[in-house]
Amino acid sequence: MKKRFASVLFALILALLPCVTAVAAEQSEIDALRGTTLYVYNWGEYISDGADDTLDVNAAFEEKYGINVVYETYDNNEVMYSKLKGGGVSYDVVIPSDYMIQRMIAEDMLQPIDFSNIPNYKYIPEKYKNLAHDPKNEFSVPYTVGMVGLIYNTEMVEEAPDSWTALWDENYENSILMFNNPRDAFAIAQSILGMDYNNESEASWRVAAELLKEQKNVSPAYVNDEVFLKMEAGEAAMAPYYAGDFLTMQENNPALDFVYPKEGVNFFVDGACVLKGAKNKLAAELYINFLLEPEVALANAEYICYASPHTEVFNNPEYSFYEDEILYPEDGKFKTQLFLNLNPETLALMSTLWDDVKNYIPSGTGNHDFFFGGSGSAVSTDDGEAMTPEARRYALYIGIFAAVCVAFVIFRYARKKYRENI
Amino acid sequence: MSNRSSLGSKLVASPYIVWSVLFIIAPLIFVVYYSFTDASGAFTFENITALSKYTPTFLRSIWFGIVATIICLIIAFPLAYIISQKTEKVQRTMVMLVMLPMWMSFLIRTYSWMALLQDTGIINNLLGKIGIDPIHMINTEGAVILGMVYNFLPYMIMPIYSVMAKLDYSMVEACQDLGGNRLTVVRRCIIPMSMPGIVSGITMVFVPSVSTFYISQKLGGGSFDLIGDVIERQFQQSYNYNLGAALSLVLMVLILISMAVMNRFTGDEEGVVI
């Protein structure tokens, strides 16, 4: 039903198209692809899917070229990477973020795109080309762009924050959310410390980790997608997240507001790529080109709410976010940095430091403890090694439990002996 | 004759044998292999020695597992007894009610608890209506343990109930005839006879509680990392299969040890427990 509706809609759109730019591939080659299958692997909620009378992009593509689209989604770059690396899967098109594109290029997981099949690449403005992750524009075609910022609830903060340090403010204890992934979380600490997000010095990552541990004094909740639920419900006062997602949240809770902190923020570009070993390369390029058709790009931009790197979208006065100050701030108005791929040692370091941050419980906070009452242990606070006061407390509990069990077994044994003797 | 039957039994067992070799034994071998190799495949003990920094996480997981198991047992034992005393029709309904939450996805149930417990959640809203100050419940140890108890309680109730339903009631009557008061009847008769159910209930709650990962992320706000969370992160975020496998291996060994200890603790049962 939905599909039929979409195809009607698509027929209308085709009629409205001023001209459909021809791709370099011969028409016969394209016709030969009818009935084949294209495997697309994209972020969740990252394409207009026909809900609420929007354009169903995949159905429209199937309609136009007769190519079946198998569409699967992932939650984050790392999950996508692990799945591809793990083997046993084969996709044609993936849409990772900048640093992951660079990593996949370095590990020879992508193949160069034949841009003669992507005439719509002309809609991508120069500022999104030649970026450091794909310096020669060989492997990726920008799909969405965006920036991270600080979302806050105007009813819950005393004054509007303008700095990332607001996330360390003890007045907002239990009311702060934080990224639950290392790269984004570290970027916030690095912004405050004035560091480069892509530096590979061990010492500086350790300093940033210390700052993230310090944040535990305000008991932040580490969240992924729950950020929507929590910010919309007024559960938390502040959360760092993507500008595009803020617009979605604000629709449900008008008390929310947004700021790009003065220390600088992460700027990202998600790009469509063709995987090495893609079984249907030409179809993959047709698909990427199709995503850049102005109507399709507009439908996606409206649906995803992220900024679009497409001139025909952001220059279109009918676009809901036309000249939106949050999605499309003036160039250079805010300090931004792109994530780039880190060397394996730094990646491993980041993972272990992140484990440390997650495990760290600051001594002296007893507020987690409605269950056991009091912060338990009064052991000294030298948590340089593995045994933090908290760990000692658990060890103590387990020890008491084990001792009770052992005592019970001994008691029973003794009683049995005693009874046998009478 | 015996030959034929053994061939027949082999044939009957073969689907499971194939299944267990493919999906249980082979993955276990992979876990062991990954635990003792580095990213390039060379033999190393580094993954195992790197585990010492996760001691607090292991301790926390085990402690949470113990607490959740004890609470489940305290709730499930009387409930299972009450159910087993009802007429068959009522029993069927009550068992269905116990199972009912399990028809829904574990993830959705945990997510709903988040909506219930949060500061602006349903419970605190109701409390606010009757004039009680909101209680901070989400992102605490208690919330994580509550999530475990809620999710794994049916695994405790069902085995205890199924043993109690078949319990020979004449034993209970004999105990009463011999002058046992209610407490004595429970202590000397019902608990010992339902011991097999209690033991399997403890196993079925403790093992998933220790290794769970989703509950602590949603209800603990990501601040109470359990060992399952760390393992998940190694596979999904860090792409460090080797450390993840080493963590899993140690977790398996720890669970095996606790099971062995528990079997010793309850194995030589002959009547008297308490």
CSV table of N, CA and C in Angstrom, one decimal, chain B residues 29-50 239-247 249:
chain,number,residue,atom,x,y,z
B,29,ILE,N,35.8,-22.9,21.4
B,29,ILE,CA,37.2,-23.0,20.9
B,29,ILE,C,37.7,-21.7,20.4
B,30,PHE,N,36.8,-21.0,19.7
B,30,PHE,CA,37.2,-19.6,19.2
B,30,PHE,C,37.4,-18.7,20.4
B,31,VAL,N,36.6,-18.8,21.4
B,31,VAL,CA,36.8,-17.9,22.6
B,31,VAL,C,38.2,-18.1,23.2
B,32,VAL,N,38.5,-19.4,23.3
B,32,VAL,CA,39.8,-19.7,23.9
B,32,VAL,C,40.9,-19.3,23.0
B,33,TYR,N,40.7,-19.5,21.7
B,33,TYR,CA,41.8,-19.1,20.8
B,33,TYR,C,42.0,-17.6,20.8
B,34,TYR,N,40.9,-16.8,20.8
B,34,TYR,CA,41.1,-15.4,20.8
B,34,TYR,C,41.7,-14.9,22.1
B,35,SER,N,41.3,-15.6,23.2
B,35,SER,CA,41.8,-15.1,24.5
B,35,SER,C,43.3,-15.1,24.6
B,36,PHE,N,43.9,-16.1,23.9
B,36,PHE,CA,45.4,-16.3,24.0
B,36,PHE,C,46.2,-15.8,22.8
B,37,THR,N,45.6,-15.0,22.0
B,37,THR,CA,46.3,-14.5,20.8
B,37,THR,C,46.1,-13.0,20.8
B,38,ASP,N,47.0,-12.3,20.1
B,38,ASP,CA,46.8,-10.9,19.9
B,38,ASP,C,46.2,-10.6,18.5
B,39,ALA,N,46.1,-9.3,18.2
B,39,ALA,CA,45.4,-9.0,17.0
B,39,ALA,C,46.0,-9.7,15.7
B,40,SER,N,47.3,-9.9,15.8
B,40,SER,CA,47.9,-10.5,14.6
B,40,SER,C,47.9,-12.0,14.6
B,41,GLY,N,47.4,-12.6,15.7
B,41,GLY,CA,47.3,-14.1,15.8
B,41,GLY,C,48.4,-14.8,16.5
B,42,ALA,N,49.3,-14.0,17.1
B,42,ALA,CA,50.5,-14.6,17.8
B,42,ALA,C,50.0,-14.9,19.2
B,43,PHE,N,50.6,-16.0,19.8
B,43,PHE,CA,50.2,-16.4,21.1
B,43,PHE,C,50.7,-15.3,22.2
B,44,THR,N,49.8,-15.1,23.1
B,44,THR,CA,50.2,-14.1,24.1
B,44,THR,C,49.3,-14.3,25.4
B,45,PHE,N,49.9,-13.9,26.5
B,45,PHE,CA,49.1,-13.9,27.8
B,45,PHE,C,48.6,-12.5,28.1
B,46,GLU,N,48.9,-11.5,27.2
B,46,GLU,CA,48.6,-10.1,27.5
B,46,GLU,C,47.1,-9.9,27.8
B,47,ASN,N,46.2,-10.5,27.1
B,47,ASN,CA,44.8,-10.3,27.3
B,47,ASN,C,44.4,-10.7,28.7
B,48,ILE,N,45.0,-11.8,29.2
B,48,ILE,CA,44.7,-12.2,30.5
B,48,ILE,C,45.2,-11.3,31.6
B,49,THR,N,46.5,-10.9,31.4
B,49,THR,CA,47.1,-10.0,32.4
B,49,THR,C,46.4,-8.6,32.4
B,50,ALA,N,45.9,-8.2,31.2
B,50,ALA,CA,45.2,-6.9,31.2
B,50,ALA,C,43.9,-6.9,32.0
B,239,TYR,N,36.5,-3.0,18.7
B,239,TYR,CA,37.0,-4.1,17.8
B,239,TYR,C,38.2,-4.8,18.4
B,240,ASN,N,38.1,-5.1,19.7
B,240,ASN,CA,39.2,-5.8,20.4
B,240,ASN,C,38.6,-7.2,20.8
B,241,TYR,N,38.5,-8.1,19.8
B,241,TYR,CA,38.0,-9.4,20.0
B,241,TYR,C,38.8,-10.2,21.1
B,242,ASN,N,40.1,-9.9,21.1
B,242,ASN,CA,41.0,-10.7,22.0
B,242,ASN,C,40.7,-10.4,23.4
B,243,LEU,N,40.6,-9.1,23.8
B,243,LEU,CA,40.3,-8.8,25.2
B,243,LEU,C,38.9,-9.2,25.5
B,244,GLY,N,38.0,-9.0,24.6
B,244,GLY,CA,36.6,-9.4,24.8
B,244,GLY,C,36.5,-10.9,25.1
B,245,ALA,N,37.2,-11.7,24.3
B,245,ALA,CA,37.2,-13.1,24.5
B,245,ALA,C,37.8,-13.5,25.8
B,246,ALA,N,38.9,-12.8,26.2
B,246,ALA,CA,39.5,-13.1,27.5
B,246,ALA,C,38.6,-12.8,28.6
B,247,LEU,N,37.9,-11.7,28.6
B,247,LEU,CA,36.9,-11.3,29.6
B,247,LEU,C,35.8,-12.4,29.7
B,249,LEU,N,36.0,-15.5,28.8
B,249,LEU,CA,36.5,-16.8,29.3
B,249,LEU,C,36.6,-16.7,30.8
